[in-house]
Structure formats: structure tokens, C-alpha cells
C-alpha positions as YAML, in Angstrom:
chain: A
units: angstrom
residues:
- id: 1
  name: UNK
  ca: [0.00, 0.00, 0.00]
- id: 2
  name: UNK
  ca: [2.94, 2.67, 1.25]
- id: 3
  name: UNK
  ca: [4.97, 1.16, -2.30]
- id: 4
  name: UNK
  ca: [1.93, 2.18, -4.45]
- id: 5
  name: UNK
  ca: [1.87, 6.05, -3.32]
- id: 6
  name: UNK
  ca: [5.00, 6.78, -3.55]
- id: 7
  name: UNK
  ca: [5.19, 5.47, -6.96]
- id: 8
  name: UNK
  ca: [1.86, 8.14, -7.58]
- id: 9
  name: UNK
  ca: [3.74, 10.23, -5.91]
- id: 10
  name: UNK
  ca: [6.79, 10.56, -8.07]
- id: 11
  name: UNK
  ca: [5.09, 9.95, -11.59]
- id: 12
  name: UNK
  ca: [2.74, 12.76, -10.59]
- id: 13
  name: UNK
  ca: [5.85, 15.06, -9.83]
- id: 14
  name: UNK
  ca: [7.69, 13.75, -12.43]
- id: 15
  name: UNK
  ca: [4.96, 15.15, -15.12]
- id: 16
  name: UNK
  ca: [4.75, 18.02, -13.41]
- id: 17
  name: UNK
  ca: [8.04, 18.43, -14.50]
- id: 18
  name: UNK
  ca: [7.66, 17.50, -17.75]
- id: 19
  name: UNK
  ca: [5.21, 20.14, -18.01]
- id: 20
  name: UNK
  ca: [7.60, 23.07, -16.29]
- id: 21
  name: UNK
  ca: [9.45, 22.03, -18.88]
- id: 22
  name: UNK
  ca: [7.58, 22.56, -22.14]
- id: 23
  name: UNK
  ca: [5.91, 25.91, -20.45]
- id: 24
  name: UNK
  ca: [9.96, 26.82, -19.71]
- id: 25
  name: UNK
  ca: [10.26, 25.80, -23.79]
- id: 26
  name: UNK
  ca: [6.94, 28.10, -24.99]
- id: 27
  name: UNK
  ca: [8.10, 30.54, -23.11]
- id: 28
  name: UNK
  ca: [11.76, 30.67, -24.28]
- id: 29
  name: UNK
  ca: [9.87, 30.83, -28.14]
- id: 30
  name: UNK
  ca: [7.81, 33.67, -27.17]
- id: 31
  name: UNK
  ca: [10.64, 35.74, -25.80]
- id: 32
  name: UNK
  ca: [12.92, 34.90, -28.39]
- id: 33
  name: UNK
  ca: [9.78, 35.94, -30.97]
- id: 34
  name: UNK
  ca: [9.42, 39.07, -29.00]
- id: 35
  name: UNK
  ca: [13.16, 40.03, -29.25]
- id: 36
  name: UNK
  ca: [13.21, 39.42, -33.06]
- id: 37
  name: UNK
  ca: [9.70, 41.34, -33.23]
- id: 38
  name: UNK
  ca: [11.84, 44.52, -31.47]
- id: 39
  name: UNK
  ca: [14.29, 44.69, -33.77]
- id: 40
  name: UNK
  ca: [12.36, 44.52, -36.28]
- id: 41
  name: UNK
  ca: [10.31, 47.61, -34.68]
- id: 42
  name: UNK
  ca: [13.79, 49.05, -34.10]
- id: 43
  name: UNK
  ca: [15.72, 48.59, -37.43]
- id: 44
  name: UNK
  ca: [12.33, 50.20, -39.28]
- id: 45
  name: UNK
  ca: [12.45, 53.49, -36.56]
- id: 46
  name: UNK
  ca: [15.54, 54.02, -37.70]
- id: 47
  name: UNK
  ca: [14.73, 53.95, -41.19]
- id: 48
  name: UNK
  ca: [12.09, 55.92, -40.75]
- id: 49
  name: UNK
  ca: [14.76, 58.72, -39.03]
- id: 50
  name: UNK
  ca: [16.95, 58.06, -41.61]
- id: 51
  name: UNK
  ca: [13.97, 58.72, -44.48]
- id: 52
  name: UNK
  ca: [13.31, 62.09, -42.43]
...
């Protein structure tokens, strides 16, 4: 009986991890996104200086 919820236990925390993990992932994506989408934003301001 103990055996059996431990073993629940650690798969539940182990897929809890899992799922840090892919959040940790999306969220890596997104910033990187977000730092590509300010240069962007960044590189055309000056541009639009430039064109001034």
C-alpha cells in the first residue's frame, strides 16, 4: 500500500516536471519571438529617421 503512493507520488511530480518544462520551452519561443519582433520595430524606426 505505502509502495503504491509513492510510486503516484513521483510519476505525478515527475509530469509536473515534464510540463515546467515545455511551459519553460513556450516561453523561451515567445521571448525569443518578442526580441526578433523589437528589432524589427527598431531597425524600421531608424529607417524611418533616416527617411526624415
Amino acid at each position: 500500500m505505502e509502495k503504491s503512493h509513492v510510486n503516484v507520488k513521483v510519476n505525478l511530480e515527475i509530469g509536473g516536471l515534464d510540463k515546467l518544462k515545455l511551459l519553460s520551452e513556450k516561453l523561451m519561443d515567445q521571448a525569443t519571438q518578442m526580441q526578433y519582433t523589437l528589432n524589427e520595430i527598431e531597425s524600421t524606426r531608424i529607417e524611418l529617421e533616416i527617411n526624415q
